[in-house]
Coordinates of C-alpha atoms and ligand atoms in Angstrom, one line a residue:
X24 CA 133.8 71.7 137.3
X25 CA 130.6 70.8 135.4
X26 CA 130.8 69.8 131.8
X27 CA 127.9 69.8 130.3
X28 CA 127.2 68.6 126.1
X29 CA 124.8 70.5 123.6
X30 CA 125.1 67.8 120.6
X31 CA 124.1 69.2 117.4
X32 CA 123.2 68.2 113.8
X33 CA 124.4 70.7 110.4
X34 CA 121.8 70.9 108.7
X35 CA 123.9 72.9 106.0
X36 CA 127.9 73.3 105.9
X37 CA 129.2 74.7 109.6
X38 CA 132.0 77.8 108.1
X39 CA 134.4 78.5 111.1
X40 CA 137.8 78.8 109.0
X41 CA 140.6 80.6 109.0
X42 CA 141.7 83.9 107.7
X43 CA 143.3 82.5 104.7
X44 CA 139.9 81.1 103.3
X45 CA 140.5 77.9 104.8
X46 CA 138.0 76.0 106.5
X47 CA 139.7 72.2 107.6
X48 CA 138.4 71.9 111.1
X49 CA 135.9 73.1 113.0
X50 CA 137.5 75.5 115.6
X51 CA 136.5 77.0 118.4
X52 CA 137.5 80.5 118.1
X53 CA 135.0 80.8 114.8
X54 CA 132.0 79.0 117.1
X55 CA 132.7 81.2 120.4
X56 CA 132.6 84.6 118.2
X57 CA 129.6 83.9 116.5
X58 CA 127.7 82.2 120.0
X59 CA 129.1 86.4 121.6
X60 CA 127.2 87.7 118.1
X61 CA 123.6 86.6 119.0
X62 CA 124.4 87.0 123.0
X63 CA 125.2 90.6 121.7
X64 CA 122.1 90.6 120.1
X65 CA 120.2 89.4 122.6
X66 CA 121.9 91.5 125.4
X67 CA 121.3 94.6 123.1
X68 CA 117.2 93.5 122.6
X69 CA 117.3 93.2 126.3
X70 CA 117.7 96.5 127.5
X71 CA 121.5 95.5 128.3
X72 CA 124.7 97.4 127.0
X73 CA 127.1 96.1 124.8
X74 CA 130.8 97.6 124.0
X75 CA 131.9 98.2 120.6
X76 CA 135.1 96.0 120.6
X77 CA 135.8 96.7 117.4
X78 CA 136.8 100.7 119.0
X79 CA 139.5 100.6 121.0
X80 CA 138.4 103.9 123.3
X81 CA 135.1 102.1 123.9
X82 CA 134.9 98.7 124.5
X83 CA 136.1 97.3 128.1
X84 CA 138.3 96.5 129.5
X85 CA 139.1 95.4 133.1
X86 CA 142.2 95.9 133.2
X87 CA 142.9 99.5 132.6
X88 CA 139.4 99.8 135.5
X89 CA 140.3 98.6 138.0
X90 CA 143.9 97.7 139.7
X91 CA 145.2 94.7 141.9
X92 CA 143.5 92.6 144.6
X93 CA 140.1 92.4 142.9
X94 CA 141.2 90.6 139.6
X95 CA 141.8 87.4 140.2
X96 CA 139.3 86.6 142.9
X97 CA 135.4 86.0 142.0
X98 CA 134.8 86.3 146.1
X99 CA 132.8 90.0 145.4
X100 CA 133.7 90.7 143.0
X101 CA 130.9 91.3 140.9
X102 CA 129.8 94.3 141.9
X103 CA 132.6 95.8 140.8
X104 CA 133.1 93.7 137.4
X105 CA 129.1 94.8 137.2
X106 CA 130.7 98.5 137.4
X107 CA 133.3 97.9 134.5
X108 CA 132.9 95.7 131.6
X109 CA 129.5 94.8 130.2
X110 CA 127.6 91.7 130.1
X111 CA 129.3 90.1 127.2
X112 CA 132.1 90.7 128.2
X113 CA 131.8 88.9 131.2
X114 CA 130.7 86.2 129.8
X115 CA 133.1 86.0 126.8
X116 CA 136.0 88.2 128.3
X117 CA 137.7 90.9 127.4
X118 CA 141.1 93.1 127.9
X119 CA 142.2 91.8 131.9
X120 CA 139.0 89.5 132.3
X121 CA 139.1 86.3 131.1
X122 CA 136.1 84.5 129.6
X123 CA 134.3 82.1 131.6
X124 CA 134.3 79.5 129.5
X125 CA 135.7 77.6 126.9
X126 CA 134.5 75.1 123.9
X127 CA 135.5 71.8 122.6
X128 CA 134.1 70.9 119.6
X129 CA 134.9 68.2 116.9
X130 CA 133.9 66.3 113.9
X131 CA 132.0 67.3 110.4
X132 CA 134.0 66.5 107.0
X133 CA 133.9 68.5 104.8
X134 CA 131.2 68.9 101.9
X135 CA 132.0 68.9 98.4
X136 CA 132.7 71.7 96.9
X137 CA 130.5 73.0 94.4
X138 CA 131.2 76.1 92.0
X139 CA 128.6 78.3 90.8
X140 CA 129.4 81.6 88.7
X141 CA 128.4 85.1 89.3
X142 CA 125.4 86.7 86.3
X143 CA 127.1 89.9 85.5
X144 CA 131.2 90.3 84.9
X145 CA 132.8 91.7 87.9
X146 CA 135.2 94.3 86.1
X147 CA 135.3 92.3 83.1
X148 CA 135.3 88.8 84.6
X149 CA 132.7 86.6 86.5
X150 CA 133.3 85.4 89.4
X151 CA 133.0 81.9 91.0
X152 CA 131.3 81.0 94.2
X153 CA 132.0 78.0 96.2
X154 CA 129.8 76.4 98.9
X155 CA 132.3 74.4 101.4
X156 CA 132.2 73.2 105.2
X157 CA 131.8 71.0 107.1
X158 CA 128.9 68.4 107.7
X159 CA 128.5 65.8 109.9
X160 CA 125.9 62.3 109.7
X161 CA 126.2 62.3 113.1
X162 CA 125.4 64.7 115.8
X163 CA 128.7 67.6 116.3
X164 CA 129.3 67.4 120.7
X165 CA 130.3 70.4 122.0
X166 CA 131.4 70.1 125.5
X167 CA 131.0 73.2 127.4
X168 CA 133.6 74.1 130.2
X169 CA 132.9 76.4 132.8
X170 CA 136.4 77.9 134.0
X171 CA 135.0 80.6 137.0
X172 CA 131.1 80.7 137.9
X173 CA 128.8 81.7 135.5
X174 CA 125.9 83.3 136.8
X175 CA 122.3 81.9 136.3
X176 CA 121.2 85.1 134.4
X177 CA 124.3 83.5 132.1
X178 CA 123.4 80.4 131.8
X179 CA 119.6 81.4 130.8
X180 CA 121.3 84.6 128.3
X181 CA 123.3 81.3 126.6
X182 CA 120.7 79.0 126.5
X183 CA 118.5 81.2 125.0
X184 CA 121.7 82.8 122.9
X185 CA 121.5 78.6 121.5
X186 CA 117.7 78.3 120.3
X187 CA 117.8 81.4 118.5
X188 CA 120.8 79.9 116.6
X189 CA 119.3 76.7 115.8
X190 CA 115.7 77.5 115.3
X191 CA 115.8 80.9 113.8
X192 CA 119.2 81.6 112.9
X193 CA 122.6 80.2 112.3
X194 CA 125.5 79.0 113.6
X195 CA 129.2 80.2 112.6
X196 CA 130.8 82.5 109.9
X197 CA 129.3 82.5 105.9
X198 CA 126.1 82.6 107.2
X199 CA 125.5 85.3 105.2
X200 CA 126.4 82.6 102.9
X201 CA 124.4 80.0 103.3
X202 CA 126.4 78.1 105.9
X203 CA 125.8 77.1 109.3
X204 CA 122.1 75.9 110.0
X205 CA 122.3 73.4 113.0
X206 CA 119.2 72.3 115.0
X207 CA 120.1 71.4 118.3
X208 CA 119.4 67.6 119.4
X209 CA 120.1 67.8 122.8
X210 CA 121.8 70.0 125.9
X211 CA 122.3 69.7 129.5
X212 CA 123.2 73.2 130.0
X213 CA 121.8 74.5 133.4
X214 CA 118.5 76.8 133.5
X215 CA 117.7 75.6 130.1
X216 CA 114.1 76.4 131.0
X217 CA 114.7 79.9 132.6
X218 CA 112.5 83.4 131.3
X219 CA 115.3 85.7 129.8
X220 CA 112.1 88.8 130.9
X221 CA 113.9 87.7 134.2
X222 CA 117.6 89.2 133.3
X223 CA 118.8 92.4 134.9
X224 CA 121.9 94.0 134.2
X225 CA 123.0 95.7 136.7
X226 CA 124.4 98.8 137.1
X227 CA 126.4 99.1 134.0
X228 CA 127.7 102.8 134.2
X229 CA 126.0 102.8 130.3
X230 CA 123.1 103.2 129.8
X231 CA 120.9 100.9 126.6
X232 CA 120.4 103.8 124.9
X233 CA 124.3 104.2 124.0
X234 CA 124.4 100.7 122.0
X235 CA 124.8 102.2 118.4
X236 CA 122.0 101.6 116.9
X237 CA 124.0 99.9 114.0
X238 CA 124.8 97.1 116.0
X239 CA 123.1 93.9 116.3
X240 CA 119.6 93.5 118.1
X241 CA 117.1 91.5 119.1
X242 CA 114.1 94.0 118.7
X243 CA 115.4 94.8 115.5
X244 CA 115.5 91.2 113.7
X245 CA 113.1 89.3 111.8
X246 CA 113.0 85.7 111.2
X247 CA 111.5 83.5 108.0
X248 CA 111.5 80.4 107.1
X249 CA 110.7 79.3 103.3
X250 CA 109.7 75.5 102.0
X251 CA 110.5 75.5 98.3
X252 CA 109.0 72.7 95.9
X253 CA 109.5 72.1 92.5
X254 CA 108.4 70.9 89.5
X255 CA 110.0 67.2 89.8
X256 CA 112.3 65.3 92.9
X257 CA 115.4 67.4 92.9
X258 CA 117.9 64.5 91.9
X259 CA 116.4 64.9 88.7
X260 CA 116.8 68.5 88.3
X261 CA 120.1 68.0 89.3
X262 CA 121.1 65.4 87.2
X263 CA 119.3 66.9 84.2
X264 CA 121.8 70.4 85.3
X265 CA 118.9 72.9 85.3
X266 CA 119.8 74.4 88.2
X267 CA 121.8 78.2 87.5
X268 CA 125.8 77.6 87.7
X269 CA 127.3 80.1 85.0
X270 CA 126.7 82.2 81.9
X271 CA 126.9 80.9 78.7
X272 CA 129.7 83.0 77.7
X273 CA 131.8 82.1 80.6
X274 CA 134.1 80.4 79.4
X275 CA 136.9 79.4 82.4
X276 CA 133.7 77.8 84.6
X277 CA 134.7 74.1 85.3
X278 CA 132.2 71.6 87.0
X279 CA 132.9 69.8 88.7
X280 CA 130.9 66.5 87.9
X281 CA 129.0 65.0 90.1
X282 CA 129.3 67.1 93.3
X283 CA 125.5 68.6 93.5
X284 CA 124.4 65.1 93.1
X285 CA 127.0 64.2 96.4
X286 CA 125.8 67.3 98.1
X287 CA 122.1 66.5 97.6
X288 CA 122.7 62.3 98.4
X289 CA 125.1 62.2 100.7
X290 CA 124.6 65.1 103.4
X291 CA 120.7 66.7 101.7
X292 CA 121.5 69.9 100.8
X293 CA 120.8 72.4 98.0
X294 CA 123.5 74.9 97.2
X295 CA 121.0 77.9 96.0
X296 CA 122.3 80.5 99.0
X297 CA 123.8 82.0 95.9
X298 CA 120.8 82.1 94.1
X299 CA 119.2 83.4 96.7
X300 CA 121.2 86.3 96.7
X301 CA 120.6 87.2 93.7
X302 CA 117.3 87.2 93.7
X303 CA 117.0 89.4 97.6
X304 CA 118.9 91.4 95.4
X305 CA 116.8 91.8 92.5
X306 CA 113.7 91.7 95.2
X307 CA 115.0 94.6 96.5
X308 CA 116.6 96.8 93.5
X309 CA 115.6 99.9 94.5
X310 CA 116.9 103.5 95.3
X311 CA 119.3 101.4 97.0
X312 CA 117.8 99.1 99.1
X313 CA 120.0 96.4 98.1
X314 CA 123.2 97.9 98.3
X315 CA 122.4 99.4 102.1
X316 CA 121.3 95.7 103.1
X317 CA 123.5 92.9 101.3
X318 CA 126.9 94.9 101.8
X319 CA 128.7 96.3 99.8
X320 CA 132.5 96.8 100.3
X321 CA 133.7 97.7 104.1
X322 CA 130.1 96.8 104.5
X323 CA 129.0 93.4 106.1
X324 CA 125.2 92.4 104.8
X325 CA 121.8 93.1 107.3
X326 CA 120.2 90.1 105.6
X327 CA 121.7 86.0 105.7
X328 CA 120.3 83.6 103.9
X329 CA 121.1 79.5 104.1
X330 CA 121.7 77.4 101.8
X331 CA 118.5 74.8 100.6
X332 CA 117.8 71.3 103.1
X333 CA 115.9 68.2 101.8
X334 CA 112.5 68.9 103.9
X335 CA 111.1 65.8 101.3
X336 CA 112.8 64.6 97.8
X337 CA 110.8 67.4 95.7
X338 CA 110.7 69.9 98.6
X339 CA 114.0 71.9 100.8
X340 CA 113.4 74.4 103.7
X341 CA 115.1 77.7 103.9
X342 CA 116.2 80.2 106.3
X343 CA 116.5 84.7 105.1
X344 CA 116.3 86.6 108.3
X345 CA 118.0 90.2 109.4
X346 CA 118.3 93.1 111.3
X347 CA 117.6 96.5 111.4
X348 CA 116.0 96.4 107.6
X349 CA 112.7 98.2 108.0
X350 CA 109.2 97.0 106.8
X351 CA 109.6 97.7 103.6
X352 CA 112.7 95.8 103.0
X353 CA 110.6 92.3 104.6
X354 CA 107.8 93.8 102.7
X355 CA 109.3 92.9 99.4
X356 CA 111.3 90.0 100.6
X357 CA 107.8 88.6 101.4
X358 CA 105.7 89.2 98.1
X359 CA 108.5 89.1 95.5
X360 CA 110.6 86.8 96.0
X361 CA 108.6 83.6 94.7
X362 CA 109.1 85.5 91.3
X363 CA 112.9 86.4 91.8
X364 CA 113.8 83.1 92.6
X365 CA 112.5 81.9 89.7
X366 CA 114.5 83.9 87.8
X367 CA 117.2 83.4 89.4
X368 CA 117.9 79.6 90.8
X369 CA 117.4 77.8 87.2
X370 CA 119.3 78.8 83.4
X371 CA 116.6 77.9 81.9
X372 CA 112.9 77.9 82.1
X373 CA 111.3 77.9 85.1
X374 CA 111.0 74.9 87.5
X375 CA 110.2 76.1 91.0
X376 CA 106.4 74.6 92.0
X377 CA 105.7 76.8 95.3
X378 CA 107.4 78.8 97.8
X379 CA 105.3 79.2 101.0
X380 CA 106.0 81.4 103.8
X381 CA 106.2 78.5 106.4
X382 CA 107.0 80.6 108.9
X383 CA 107.9 84.3 110.5
X384 CA 108.9 85.6 113.8
X385 CA 110.2 88.3 115.2
X386 CA 112.8 89.3 117.1
X387 CA 110.8 91.0 119.7
X388 CA 108.4 88.5 120.1
X389 CA 111.4 86.2 121.0
X390 CA 112.0 88.3 123.8
X391 CA 109.0 88.3 125.0
X392 CA 108.4 84.4 125.4
Ligands
LIG421 ZN1 132.3 94.7 126.8

């Protein structure tokens, strides 16, 4: 079978690490997991049903449903699998049904680690938060290798998944902490011009109304792009150490000299996702809103922020997106984030000149494109 190539650039560090918290090289499983997450959100948004893979009674299991003769043959199998497993499992696999493609991806070097400490003590201690992940000055090649026939509709959905990731969201893990902003330079995946409006989900036994409400659904996404302009060139601000890194009574903070500079000079990154999350928390602090959407123990975040990536010497762009949070949250972010950032970005004074919402997109609009 043919192989295809997607070339992408990293705008913020890509994180595909293991359970131990190490990210020494790009891991295909980390990329695939992220592709699947966005693909599932897209399918749900388009009215398809996606199983809950964390629930062993609810998740698809092809072996359990059908046995024997049809399982290993591609001949006439579509009617069988369409009824048995959900569209995401059909492409990405589940028990008894192998994934339809594999990917190979390599490249990237580890970015210098930058540490920021929490503003408040947790259990009597300040905690360290680190920037890490892989970036590459050259585009990274992701080879897509089909292992069995991928349907036209599946290619259309996969193309749109990559579009959404590259234009509005992020790829890999730690996307709520700054990582994974990429742009696609080139892609030769088939059916790139297809429209998701024409995709049909054939006769699955469960209707989209059975999708669980709290799962990501493209219909309920919003995407913001902010442009942050500073009062001086960013390299000067970094040299003057104006960005917040730790509280004044924090004895255990250690600065690795030069890493902020290296991150900016060599990788065009301003590591401010942590500051932005703090700013979101401040913008949303009312009646437990921030806890509900920014996550707490045992509950993931529904809001995601990127680090700043360079537009020019005094300007960065930053992405903020989320799902299922409602209009009040979006409006609060829109109207309060500048003030909140002025308070969280800097150790003293305010060097933020402008914070402009340069693009706003609703998931529902993406589905209609
Ligand atoms: Zn499934």
